Amino acid sequence: LKMSSTLAKVGFIALRRLPALHHRQPAQSGARRLHPTTISVCMNQTRYYASLKKKGKDDLRREPIAPVRRIDTLRDDIAEKLRLSRTIDGRRELGKFVIEGEENIRSAIDAGVRISAVAVREDIWDQGSLNVALKTPGAIYIIAERIMKHIFSSGALPEVVALADELHPNFKTLAAFAEMERLLIIDNIINPRNVGAILHVSEAFGIEGVLIITEQKTEKGSPADLLLSRHSQNSSLGAIFRIPTLVSTKEEILAFANAAKFNCIALDQASPLTLDVVPPDAVALIDSLDAKVHKKKKTVSKGKKKTKKISKSKSEKAEEAPKVHVSHKIAVVIGNESTGVSKELTAAAVANISIPTRVPALNVSVSAGILFNHLFGQRDAA
C-alpha cells in the first residue's frame, strides 16, 4: 500500500486487475506475496494505452481513472458515511444515500445521479469482474469483507455499493411537474417493493413524473425509505433514477393538480364504473366525460325556466362531479394496498375506475399496469 501511494503521486494509476500474476508468483519461503491491488497500481498508464493502440482502439478517450484506496477499519471516513447513509437521520445529515449492486449503480450513472464514491468488496475486486468501478466519476475504494458485513448486517451482502447525492435535484417543488402530460399520484403505499414495481411499470407507459403522498408509516418505518430503500431500487430496475419523484402532502398535491389542470383518474375497486365499459384511451375518456358535463349543463339551463332556484346543501355540493379540464393532462391515482385511494382523492377524480377480476384483489403494481395499458397503451402503439 505504501508503494501504491508513492507511485500514485508520480502518475501511476490503477487501471485494471491482474489476479493472474498474483497466482503465478513462486511460493518461496520467506518471500512476500504482492497483493493484486499493488500490482495493478504499479501499471503505467502509458503502457496501458500503448496496448490499446496495438488493438486498434485509438479512438478511446483518455479519461482520468479514480484513485483506489483500501478500507479496513470502521473508523474510516467512507465506512462511516456508508453506515450513516443507510439510516434516515444519517441521510438527512449527509444529504446522501446508498445504491447497492452493479446494475443499480450503472442505471444511476446513466440517469445523471451524482456518485461521490464507489466501494467494492475486497473478494469481488480480486476477481476483476466489475467494470462499473472504472466508469464512475467518484473515488474508488476497496472495502474489506468484514467491514461490509458490519455495515450491511441485514439482507444479502452487496458486492459493490455507491454513495450518491440526492435524487432528482431539479424537481424539488410541485411547480416542476406542471408542464408534464402524464402524472402518477401514489397515495400512501407502504411497501417499498410495490413502489419500485409501480415506477418500473410507469416508465414503460410513458409516465413523466410521480408524486407520492405519505401520511402514515411505511413497512420500513418512514416514508423516506420508499424511494431510497434497497427494495424499491431493485424492484424498479433503475426507473427510480430516471423518473422524477417528489414526496408531498395530500392537500398540496390536490391543489397543484387542480391548478395545473390535471384530470385525475383513480383506481378504486369499490367503484361501479368498471374498466370494460371505459373507452380504451385516456383522451377519449376525458372527452366523453366533458361531453356529459356539457349535456348536463344544457338540461339544467332549460329546467331553470320552469323551476325556482333552490339552494344546495353542503352534502349536495360535495357530491357534485369535479370539473373536467379540456387540457387532456392525466394524473392517475393509485391507492394503499389495503384501504385503496382516500376519499379526498376519489372525490377530486373525474373518474373512479375498478378492474373486474375473479379474485378478491390484485397486487397494486399489477393493477397499475392493467390501468396504464387501458388508458395509454393503444395511443402509444399508434
mmCIF file of C-alpha atoms in Angstrom:
data_model
loop_
_atom_site.group_PDB
_atom_site.id
_atom_site.type_symbol
_atom_site.label_atom_id
_atom_site.label_comp_id
_atom_site.label_asym_id
_atom_site.label_seq_id
_atom_site.Cartn_x
_atom_site.Cartn_y
_atom_site.Cartn_z
ATOM 1 C CA LEU A 1 0.000 0.000 0.000
ATOM 2 C CA LYS A 2 2.922 2.351 0.672
ATOM 3 C CA MET A 3 4.244 1.581 -2.803
ATOM 4 C CA SER A 4 0.794 2.247 -4.231
ATOM 5 C CA SER A 5 0.515 5.694 -2.641
ATOM 6 C CA THR A 6 4.068 6.611 -3.680
ATOM 7 C CA LEU A 7 3.614 5.560 -7.292
ATOM 8 C CA ALA A 8 0.251 7.314 -7.483
ATOM 9 C CA LYS A 9 1.981 10.618 -6.781
ATOM 10 C CA VAL A 10 4.202 10.258 -9.851
ATOM 11 C CA GLY A 11 1.482 9.312 -12.315
ATOM 12 C CA PHE A 12 0.914 5.593 -11.914
ATOM 13 C CA ILE A 13 -2.816 4.875 -11.880
ATOM 14 C CA ALA A 14 -4.891 1.792 -11.083
ATOM 15 C CA LEU A 15 -6.403 0.713 -14.371
ATOM 16 C CA ARG A 16 -7.235 -2.961 -14.278
ATOM 17 C CA ARG A 17 -6.837 -6.091 -12.191
ATOM 18 C CA LEU A 18 -4.090 -8.638 -12.756
ATOM 19 C CA PRO A 19 -5.016 -11.505 -10.447
ATOM 20 C CA ALA A 20 -3.254 -13.995 -12.733
ATOM 21 C CA LEU A 21 0.163 -12.504 -11.913
ATOM 22 C CA HIS A 22 -0.644 -12.828 -8.262
ATOM 23 C CA HIS A 23 -1.164 -16.578 -8.550
ATOM 24 C CA ARG A 24 1.931 -17.146 -10.718
ATOM 25 C CA GLN A 25 4.348 -15.848 -8.086
ATOM 26 C CA PRO A 26 6.677 -18.568 -6.775
ATOM 27 C CA ALA A 27 5.900 -19.606 -3.210
ATOM 28 C CA GLN A 28 9.400 -19.160 -1.783
ATOM 29 C CA SER A 29 9.989 -19.424 1.898
ATOM 30 C CA GLY A 30 10.050 -16.005 3.494
ATOM 31 C CA ALA A 31 9.153 -14.251 0.227
ATOM 32 C CA ARG A 32 6.413 -11.634 0.446
ATOM 33 C CA ARG A 33 3.471 -12.116 -1.963
ATOM 34 C CA LEU A 34 2.362 -8.887 -3.590
ATOM 35 C CA HIS A 35 -1.348 -8.095 -3.309
ATOM 36 C CA PRO A 36 -3.149 -7.769 -6.699
ATOM 37 C CA THR A 37 -4.038 -4.185 -5.752
ATOM 38 C CA THR A 38 -0.345 -3.306 -5.543
ATOM 39 C CA ILE A 39 0.317 -4.957 -8.920
ATOM 40 C CA SER A 40 -2.488 -3.064 -10.608
ATOM 41 C CA VAL A 41 -1.415 0.278 -9.169
ATOM 42 C CA CYS A 42 2.091 -0.341 -10.474
ATOM 43 C CA MET A 43 0.829 -0.408 -14.066
ATOM 44 C CA ASN A 44 1.879 2.591 -16.107
ATOM 45 C CA GLN A 45 -0.939 4.471 -17.905
ATOM 46 C CA THR A 46 1.247 4.981 -20.985
ATOM 47 C CA ARG A 47 1.870 1.245 -21.350
ATOM 48 C CA TYR A 48 -1.867 0.563 -20.973
ATOM 49 C CA TYR A 49 -2.838 2.888 -23.805
ATOM 50 C CA ALA A 50 0.011 1.560 -25.943
ATOM 51 C CA SER A 51 -1.558 -1.895 -25.661
ATOM 52 C CA LEU A 52 -4.910 -0.439 -26.698
ATOM 53 C CA LYS A 53 -3.306 1.202 -29.714
ATOM 54 C CA LYS A 54 -1.984 -2.142 -30.913
ATOM 55 C CA LYS A 55 -5.531 -3.494 -30.769
ATOM 56 C CA GLY A 56 -6.805 -0.654 -32.954
ATOM 57 C CA LYS A 57 -8.570 1.267 -30.180
ATOM 58 C CA ASP A 58 -7.039 4.690 -30.800
ATOM 59 C CA ASP A 59 -10.440 6.405 -30.501
ATOM 60 C CA LEU A 60 -10.785 5.616 -26.803
ATOM 61 C CA ARG A 61 -10.810 8.762 -24.683
ATOM 62 C CA ARG A 62 -8.072 9.056 -22.103
ATOM 63 C CA GLU A 63 -10.293 9.851 -19.163
ATOM 64 C CA PRO A 64 -8.806 10.039 -15.663
ATOM 65 C CA ILE A 65 -9.316 6.952 -13.534
ATOM 66 C CA ALA A 66 -10.469 7.486 -9.961
ATOM 67 C CA PRO A 67 -7.959 6.670 -7.210
ATOM 68 C CA VAL A 68 -8.073 3.379 -5.331
ATOM 69 C CA ARG A 69 -7.839 3.183 -1.539
ATOM 70 C CA ARG A 70 -8.383 0.319 0.857
ATOM 71 C CA ILE A 71 -10.884 0.469 3.744
ATOM 72 C CA ASP A 72 -10.074 -1.967 6.542
ATOM 73 C CA THR A 73 -11.453 -0.175 9.599
ATOM 74 C CA LEU A 74 -14.896 1.013 10.672
ATOM 75 C CA ARG A 75 -13.366 4.330 11.708
ATOM 76 C CA ASP A 76 -12.611 5.132 8.074
ATOM 77 C CA ASP A 77 -14.470 8.235 6.872
ATOM 78 C CA ILE A 78 -16.099 6.447 3.895
ATOM 79 C CA ALA A 79 -17.152 3.462 6.028
ATOM 80 C CA GLU A 80 -18.795 5.859 8.485
ATOM 81 C CA LYS A 81 -20.622 7.681 5.668
ATOM 82 C CA LEU A 82 -21.878 4.403 4.221
ATOM 83 C CA ARG A 83 -23.153 3.347 7.636
ATOM 84 C CA LEU A 84 -24.889 6.680 8.284
ATOM 85 C CA SER A 85 -26.398 6.844 4.785
ATOM 86 C CA ARG A 86 -28.334 3.649 5.475
ATOM 87 C CA THR A 87 -30.284 5.401 8.249
ATOM 88 C CA ILE A 88 -32.968 8.078 7.911
ATOM 89 C CA ASP A 89 -31.230 10.591 10.182
ATOM 90 C CA GLY A 90 -27.888 9.958 8.511
ATOM 91 C CA ARG A 91 -29.314 10.647 5.045
ATOM 92 C CA ARG A 92 -30.747 13.936 6.253
ATOM 93 C CA GLU A 93 -27.453 14.888 7.878
ATOM 94 C CA LEU A 94 -25.200 13.970 4.943
ATOM 95 C CA GLY A 95 -27.614 14.574 2.054
ATOM 96 C CA LYS A 96 -26.541 11.252 0.530
ATOM 97 C CA PHE A 97 -27.928 7.742 0.103
ATOM 98 C CA VAL A 98 -26.563 4.290 -0.750
ATOM 99 C CA ILE A 99 -27.031 2.475 -4.061
ATOM 100 C CA GLU A 100 -26.433 -1.277 -3.949
ATOM 101 C CA GLY A 101 -25.447 -3.529 -6.829
ATOM 102 C CA GLU A 102 -23.634 -3.000 -10.120
ATOM 103 C CA GLU A 103 -26.802 -2.767 -12.240
ATOM 104 C CA ASN A 104 -28.368 -0.124 -9.987
ATOM 105 C CA ILE A 105 -25.152 1.902 -9.986
ATOM 106 C CA ARG A 106 -24.963 1.735 -13.792
ATOM 107 C CA SER A 107 -28.574 2.911 -14.058
ATOM 108 C CA ALA A 108 -27.915 5.775 -11.641
ATOM 109 C CA ILE A 109 -24.816 6.929 -13.542
ATOM 110 C CA ASP A 110 -26.662 6.769 -16.881
ATOM 111 C CA ALA A 111 -29.527 8.799 -15.361
ATOM 112 C CA GLY A 112 -27.125 11.516 -14.223
ATOM 113 C CA VAL A 113 -27.128 10.774 -10.490
ATOM 114 C CA ARG A 114 -24.004 12.243 -8.907
ATOM 115 C CA ILE A 115 -21.803 9.497 -7.424
ATOM 116 C CA SER A 116 -19.197 10.606 -4.893
ATOM 117 C CA ALA A 117 -17.706 7.214 -4.031
ATOM 118 C CA VAL A 118 -17.846 3.537 -5.033
ATOM 119 C CA ALA A 119 -16.844 0.803 -2.581
ATOM 120 C CA VAL A 120 -16.076 -2.656 -3.981
ATOM 121 C CA ARG A 121 -15.922 -5.698 -1.717
ATOM 122 C CA GLU A 122 -12.361 -6.972 -1.490
ATOM 123 C CA ASP A 123 -13.034 -10.519 -2.681
ATOM 124 C CA ILE A 124 -15.020 -9.221 -5.692
ATOM 125 C CA TRP A 125 -12.284 -6.737 -6.581
ATOM 126 C CA ASP A 126 -9.705 -9.556 -6.593
ATOM 127 C CA GLN A 127 -11.782 -11.428 -9.181
ATOM 128 C CA GLY A 128 -11.606 -8.444 -11.541
ATOM 129 C CA SER A 129 -15.185 -8.966 -12.732
ATOM 130 C CA LEU A 130 -16.586 -5.489 -12.055
ATOM 131 C CA ASN A 131 -16.442 -2.832 -14.754
ATOM 132 C CA VAL A 132 -18.682 -0.220 -13.165
ATOM 133 C CA ALA A 133 -15.944 0.932 -10.802
ATOM 134 C CA LEU A 134 -13.755 2.156 -13.679
ATOM 135 C CA LYS A 135 -16.634 4.168 -15.190
ATOM 136 C CA THR A 136 -17.701 6.156 -12.151
ATOM 137 C CA PRO A 137 -16.558 9.761 -11.717
ATOM 138 C CA GLY A 138 -16.276 9.217 -7.966
ATOM 139 C CA ALA A 139 -13.415 7.795 -5.958
ATOM 140 C CA ILE A 140 -12.984 4.003 -5.795
ATOM 141 C CA TYR A 141 -12.446 2.153 -2.529
ATOM 142 C CA ILE A 142 -11.680 -1.490 -1.818
ATOM 143 C CA ILE A 143 -13.543 -2.431 1.336
ATOM 144 C CA ALA A 144 -12.757 -5.451 3.478
ATOM 145 C CA GLU A 145 -15.495 -8.089 3.544
ATOM 146 C CA ARG A 146 -15.787 -7.972 7.343
ATOM 147 C CA ILE A 147 -16.353 -4.198 7.192
ATOM 148 C CA MET A 148 -19.022 -4.653 4.529
ATOM 149 C CA LYS A 149 -20.742 -7.286 6.693
ATOM 150 C CA HIS A 150 -20.804 -4.889 9.622
ATOM 151 C CA ILE A 151 -22.319 -2.030 7.572
ATOM 152 C CA PHE A 152 -24.838 -4.253 5.764
ATOM 153 C CA SER A 153 -25.736 -6.578 8.612
ATOM 154 C CA SER A 154 -29.198 -7.468 7.277
ATOM 155 C CA GLY A 155 -30.168 -8.912 3.912
ATOM 156 C CA ALA A 156 -27.859 -10.027 1.131
ATOM 157 C CA LEU A 157 -24.302 -8.734 1.264
ATOM 158 C CA PRO A 158 -23.747 -6.413 -1.732
ATOM 159 C CA GLU A 159 -20.718 -6.831 -3.973
ATOM 160 C CA VAL A 160 -20.423 -3.123 -4.730
ATOM 161 C CA VAL A 161 -22.097 -0.019 -3.294
ATOM 162 C CA ALA A 162 -22.075 3.654 -4.205
ATOM 163 C CA LEU A 163 -22.518 6.796 -2.161
ATOM 164 C CA ALA A 164 -24.814 9.114 -4.139
ATOM 165 C CA ASP A 165 -26.202 12.614 -3.789
ATOM 166 C CA GLU A 166 -29.917 13.387 -3.574
ATOM 167 C CA LEU A 167 -32.363 12.113 -6.194
ATOM 168 C CA HIS A 168 -33.737 14.491 -8.838
ATOM 169 C CA PRO A 169 -32.355 17.823 -7.571
ATOM 170 C CA ASN A 170 -34.226 19.701 -10.338
ATOM 171 C CA PHE A 171 -37.626 18.503 -9.097
ATOM 172 C CA LYS A 172 -37.822 19.809 -5.549
ATOM 173 C CA THR A 173 -41.154 21.620 -5.991
ATOM 174 C CA LEU A 174 -44.541 20.704 -7.438
ATOM 175 C CA ALA A 175 -44.209 23.507 -9.975
ATOM 176 C CA ALA A 176 -41.518 21.499 -11.768
ATOM 177 C CA PHE A 177 -44.184 18.912 -12.711
ATOM 178 C CA ALA A 178 -46.701 21.417 -14.113
ATOM 179 C CA GLU A 179 -45.770 21.032 -17.801
ATOM 180 C CA MET A 180 -45.975 17.241 -17.841
ATOM 181 C CA GLU A 181 -48.793 15.414 -19.652
ATOM 182 C CA ARG A 182 -48.904 12.182 -17.629
ATOM 183 C CA LEU A 183 -48.500 12.006 -13.871
ATOM 184 C CA LEU A 184 -48.893 9.277 -11.300
ATOM 185 C CA ILE A 185 -50.069 10.006 -7.759
ATOM 186 C CA ILE A 186 -49.206 7.292 -5.224
ATOM 187 C CA ASP A 187 -51.495 7.523 -2.194
ATOM 188 C CA ASN A 188 -49.998 6.045 0.984
ATOM 189 C CA ILE A 189 -48.489 2.848 -0.419
ATOM 190 C CA ILE A 190 -46.376 1.380 2.383
ATOM 191 C CA ASN A 191 -44.385 -1.400 0.683
ATOM 192 C CA PRO A 192 -41.124 -0.187 -0.960
ATOM 193 C CA ARG A 193 -41.149 -3.178 -3.336
ATOM 194 C CA ASN A 194 -44.567 -2.148 -4.635
ATOM 195 C CA VAL A 195 -43.388 1.431 -5.127
ATOM 196 C CA GLY A 196 -40.389 0.239 -7.142
ATOM 197 C CA ALA A 197 -42.516 -2.104 -9.271
ATOM 198 C CA ILE A 198 -45.037 0.687 -9.954
ATOM 199 C CA LEU A 199 -42.226 3.013 -11.053
ATOM 200 C CA HIS A 200 -40.968 0.324 -13.435
ATOM 201 C CA VAL A 201 -44.449 -0.093 -14.966
ATOM 202 C CA SER A 202 -44.906 3.695 -15.081
ATOM 203 C CA GLU A 203 -41.756 4.127 -17.144
ATOM 204 C CA ALA A 204 -42.999 1.509 -19.606
ATOM 205 C CA PHE A 205 -46.196 3.515 -20.264
ATOM 206 C CA GLY A 206 -44.691 6.973 -20.505
ATOM 207 C CA ILE A 207 -45.458 8.392 -17.055
ATOM 208 C CA GLU A 208 -43.343 11.533 -16.820
ATOM 209 C CA GLY A 209 -43.415 12.164 -13.074
ATOM 210 C CA VAL A 210 -44.560 10.573 -9.812
ATOM 211 C CA LEU A 211 -45.997 12.395 -6.785
ATOM 212 C CA ILE A 212 -46.034 10.439 -3.534
ATOM 213 C CA ILE A 213 -48.391 11.051 -0.614
ATOM 214 C CA THR A 214 -47.095 9.568 2.648
ATOM 215 C CA GLU A 215 -49.184 10.275 5.729
ATOM 216 C CA GLN A 216 -48.541 7.010 7.558
ATOM 217 C CA LYS A 217 -45.537 4.924 8.456
ATOM 218 C CA THR A 218 -44.277 2.538 5.808
ATOM 219 C CA GLU A 219 -43.096 -1.017 6.376
ATOM 220 C CA LYS A 220 -39.596 0.384 6.863
ATOM 221 C CA GLY A 221 -40.706 2.948 9.435
ATOM 222 C CA SER A 222 -40.575 6.165 7.425
ATOM 223 C CA PRO A 223 -41.820 7.496 4.065
ATOM 224 C CA ALA A 224 -38.239 8.390 3.151
ATOM 225 C CA ASP A 225 -37.436 4.693 2.696
ATOM 226 C CA LEU A 226 -39.980 4.357 -0.096
ATOM 227 C CA LEU A 227 -37.554 5.787 -2.642
ATOM 228 C CA LEU A 228 -34.180 5.175 -1.015
ATOM 229 C CA SER A 229 -34.716 1.599 0.138
ATOM 230 C CA ARG A 230 -32.708 -1.217 -1.464
ATOM 231 C CA HIS A 231 -36.030 -2.968 -2.123
ATOM 232 C CA SER A 232 -37.520 -0.101 -4.147
ATOM 233 C CA GLN A 233 -34.255 0.310 -6.089
ATOM 234 C CA ASN A 234 -34.108 -3.359 -7.025
ATOM 235 C CA SER A 235 -37.779 -3.746 -7.988
ATOM 236 C CA SER A 236 -37.778 -0.543 -10.083
ATOM 237 C CA LEU A 237 -34.965 -1.877 -12.332
ATOM 238 C CA GLY A 238 -33.413 1.586 -12.449
ATOM 239 C CA ALA A 239 -36.641 3.516 -13.096
ATOM 240 C CA ILE A 240 -36.337 5.169 -9.687
ATOM 241 C CA PHE A 241 -33.303 7.083 -11.000
ATOM 242 C CA ARG A 242 -34.909 8.086 -14.308
ATOM 243 C CA ILE A 243 -38.454 9.171 -13.378
ATOM 244 C CA PRO A 244 -38.703 12.430 -11.378
ATOM 245 C CA THR A 245 -40.369 11.873 -7.999
ATOM 246 C CA LEU A 246 -41.478 14.127 -5.163
ATOM 247 C CA VAL A 247 -42.959 13.421 -1.730
ATOM 248 C CA SER A 248 -45.632 15.894 -0.615
ATOM 249 C CA THR A 249 -48.879 16.174 1.359
ATOM 250 C CA LYS A 250 -52.332 15.281 0.081
ATOM 251 C CA GLU A 251 -53.625 18.869 0.304
ATOM 252 C CA GLU A 252 -50.680 20.309 -1.639
ATOM 253 C CA ILE A 253 -50.889 17.672 -4.391
ATOM 254 C CA LEU A 254 -54.663 18.131 -4.784
ATOM 255 C CA ALA A 255 -54.288 21.914 -5.018
ATOM 256 C CA PHE A 256 -51.458 21.536 -7.544
ATOM 257 C CA ALA A 257 -53.374 19.046 -9.725
ATOM 258 C CA ASN A 258 -56.367 21.364 -9.897
ATOM 259 C CA ALA A 259 -54.294 24.497 -10.567
ATOM 260 C CA ALA A 260 -52.242 22.762 -13.267
ATOM 261 C CA LYS A 261 -55.484 21.424 -14.860
ATOM 262 C CA PHE A 262 -54.782 17.721 -14.458
ATOM 263 C CA ASN A 263 -57.704 15.313 -14.836
ATOM 264 C CA CYS A 264 -57.377 12.780 -12.026
ATOM 265 C CA ILE A 265 -58.379 9.178 -12.788
ATOM 266 C CA ALA A 266 -58.400 6.988 -9.680
ATOM 267 C CA LEU A 267 -58.163 3.216 -9.410
ATOM 268 C CA ASP A 268 -60.959 2.420 -6.948
ATOM 269 C CA GLN A 269 -62.115 -1.180 -6.614
ATOM 270 C CA ALA A 270 -65.319 -0.022 -4.896
ATOM 271 C CA SER A 271 -66.390 1.997 -7.938
ATOM 272 C CA PRO A 272 -69.297 0.698 -10.076
ATOM 273 C CA LEU A 273 -67.537 2.043 -13.191
ATOM 274 C CA THR A 274 -65.559 -0.953 -14.448
ATOM 275 C CA LEU A 275 -62.694 -0.936 -16.882
ATOM 276 C CA ASP A 276 -64.556 -2.948 -19.512
ATOM 277 C CA VAL A 277 -67.068 -0.125 -20.135
ATOM 278 C CA VAL A 278 -64.490 2.687 -20.137
ATOM 279 C CA PRO A 279 -63.161 3.923 -23.514
ATOM 280 C CA PRO A 280 -59.734 2.322 -24.122
ATOM 281 C CA ASP A 281 -57.945 5.648 -24.266
ATOM 282 C CA ALA A 282 -57.436 8.345 -21.633
ATOM 283 C CA VAL A 283 -58.095 11.222 -24.042
ATOM 284 C CA ALA A 284 -61.299 9.599 -25.320
ATOM 285 C CA LEU A 285 -62.402 9.072 -21.715
ATOM 286 C CA ILE A 286 -61.859 12.741 -20.860
ATOM 287 C CA ASP A 287 -63.695 13.854 -23.998
ATOM 288 C CA SER A 288 -66.686 11.628 -23.179
ATOM 289 C CA LEU A 289 -66.800 12.956 -19.612
ATOM 290 C CA ASP A 290 -66.574 16.532 -20.889
ATOM 291 C CA ALA A 291 -69.442 15.878 -23.319
ATOM 292 C CA LYS A 292 -71.586 14.523 -20.487
ATOM 293 C CA VAL A 293 -70.904 17.610 -18.382
ATOM 294 C CA HIS A 294 -71.935 19.953 -21.220
ATOM 295 C CA LYS A 295 -75.077 17.924 -21.878
ATOM 296 C CA LYS A 296 -75.994 18.062 -18.192
ATOM 297 C CA LYS A 297 -75.472 21.845 -18.122
ATOM 298 C CA LYS A 298 -77.825 22.329 -21.096
ATOM 299 C CA THR A 299 -80.511 20.196 -19.427
ATOM 300 C CA VAL A 300 -80.195 22.158 -16.188
ATOM 301 C CA SER A 301 -80.351 25.517 -18.004
ATOM 302 C CA LYS A 302 -83.614 24.509 -19.738
ATOM 303 C CA GLY A 303 -85.141 23.401 -16.436
ATOM 304 C CA LYS A 304 -84.293 26.699 -14.757
ATOM 305 C CA LYS A 305 -87.044 28.466 -16.743
ATOM 306 C CA LYS A 306 -89.733 26.262 -15.187
ATOM 307 C CA THR A 307 -88.397 25.747 -11.664
ATOM 308 C CA LYS A 308 -87.467 28.062 -8.840
ATOM 309 C CA LYS A 309 -83.885 28.422 -7.695
ATOM 310 C CA ILE A 310 -83.202 26.086 -4.808
ATOM 311 C CA SER A 311 -80.069 26.486 -2.673
ATOM 312 C CA LYS A 312 -77.906 23.354 -2.408
ATOM 313 C CA SER A 313 -76.809 21.895 0.892
ATOM 314 C CA LYS A 314 -73.154 21.228 1.709
ATOM 315 C CA SER A 315 -73.595 17.478 1.175
ATOM 316 C CA GLU A 316 -75.101 18.017 -2.283
ATOM 317 C CA LYS A 317 -72.234 20.308 -3.261
ATOM 318 C CA ALA A 318 -69.722 17.687 -2.113
ATOM 319 C CA GLU A 319 -71.366 15.072 -4.316
ATOM 320 C CA GLU A 320 -71.055 17.211 -7.455
ATOM 321 C CA ALA A 321 -68.694 15.868 -10.089
ATOM 322 C CA PRO A 322 -65.307 17.646 -10.244
ATOM 323 C CA LYS A 323 -64.506 19.904 -13.155
ATOM 324 C CA VAL A 324 -63.250 18.173 -16.316
ATOM 325 C CA HIS A 325 -60.308 20.036 -17.832
ATOM 326 C CA VAL A 326 -60.007 20.095 -21.612
ATOM 327 C CA SER A 327 -56.203 20.079 -21.395
ATOM 328 C CA HIS A 328 -56.047 16.249 -21.662
ATOM 329 C CA LYS A 329 -53.415 16.219 -18.903
ATOM 330 C CA ILE A 330 -53.842 12.986 -16.955
ATOM 331 C CA ALA A 331 -52.940 12.184 -13.340
ATOM 332 C CA VAL A 332 -53.544 8.531 -12.458
ATOM 333 C CA VAL A 333 -54.122 7.866 -8.736
ATOM 334 C CA ILE A 334 -53.108 4.544 -7.174
ATOM 335 C CA GLY A 335 -54.015 3.882 -3.531
ATOM 336 C CA ASN A 336 -52.891 1.956 -0.480
ATOM 337 C CA GLU A 337 -52.525 -1.841 -0.671
ATOM 338 C CA SER A 338 -55.323 -2.420 1.869
ATOM 339 C CA THR A 339 -57.532 0.680 2.019
ATOM 340 C CA GLY A 340 -57.179 1.934 -1.555
ATOM 341 C CA VAL A 341 -57.446 5.571 -2.614
ATOM 342 C CA SER A 342 -58.526 8.027 0.083
ATOM 343 C CA LYS A 343 -61.952 9.703 -0.028
ATOM 344 C CA GLU A 344 -60.474 13.129 -0.751
ATOM 345 C CA LEU A 345 -58.755 11.858 -3.904
ATOM 346 C CA THR A 346 -61.723 9.849 -5.178
ATOM 347 C CA ALA A 347 -63.883 12.966 -4.711
ATOM 348 C CA ALA A 348 -61.415 15.018 -6.756
ATOM 349 C CA ALA A 349 -61.160 12.452 -9.567
ATOM 350 C CA VAL A 350 -63.115 12.922 -12.790
ATOM 351 C CA ALA A 351 -63.457 9.122 -12.991
ATOM 352 C CA ASN A 352 -63.081 6.326 -10.424
ATOM 353 C CA ILE A 353 -62.450 3.028 -12.205
ATOM 354 C CA SER A 354 -62.439 -0.542 -10.905
ATOM 355 C CA ILE A 355 -60.909 -3.628 -12.510
ATOM 356 C CA PRO A 356 -63.278 -6.618 -12.746
ATOM 357 C CA THR A 357 -61.497 -9.772 -11.546
ATOM 358 C CA ARG A 358 -62.301 -13.307 -10.444
ATOM 359 C CA VAL A 359 -60.188 -12.912 -7.299
ATOM 360 C CA PRO A 360 -60.773 -10.525 -4.371
ATOM 361 C CA ALA A 361 -57.756 -8.319 -5.116
ATOM 362 C CA LEU A 362 -54.725 -7.884 -7.359
ATOM 363 C CA ASN A 363 -51.273 -6.679 -6.433
ATOM 364 C CA VAL A 364 -51.207 -2.893 -6.648
ATOM 365 C CA SER A 365 -48.393 -2.829 -9.231
ATOM 366 C CA VAL A 366 -50.236 -5.362 -11.410
ATOM 367 C CA SER A 367 -53.404 -3.254 -11.176
ATOM 368 C CA ALA A 368 -51.440 -0.157 -12.147
ATOM 369 C CA GLY A 369 -50.077 -1.917 -15.236
ATOM 370 C CA ILE A 370 -53.562 -3.006 -16.329
ATOM 371 C CA LEU A 371 -54.935 0.524 -15.913
ATOM 372 C CA PHE A 372 -51.966 2.131 -17.699
ATOM 373 C CA ASN A 373 -52.322 -0.236 -20.637
ATOM 374 C CA HIS A 374 -56.034 0.578 -20.943
ATOM 375 C CA LEU A 375 -55.515 4.340 -20.718
ATOM 376 C CA PHE A 376 -52.299 4.774 -22.692
ATOM 377 C CA GLY A 377 -51.471 1.516 -24.475
ATOM 378 C CA GLN A 378 -53.415 1.988 -27.723
ATOM 379 C CA ARG A 379 -52.423 5.631 -28.161
ATOM 380 C CA ASP A 380 -48.739 4.827 -27.597
ATOM 381 C CA ALA A 381 -48.909 1.909 -30.043
ATOM 382 C CA ALA A 382 -50.469 4.116 -32.682
#
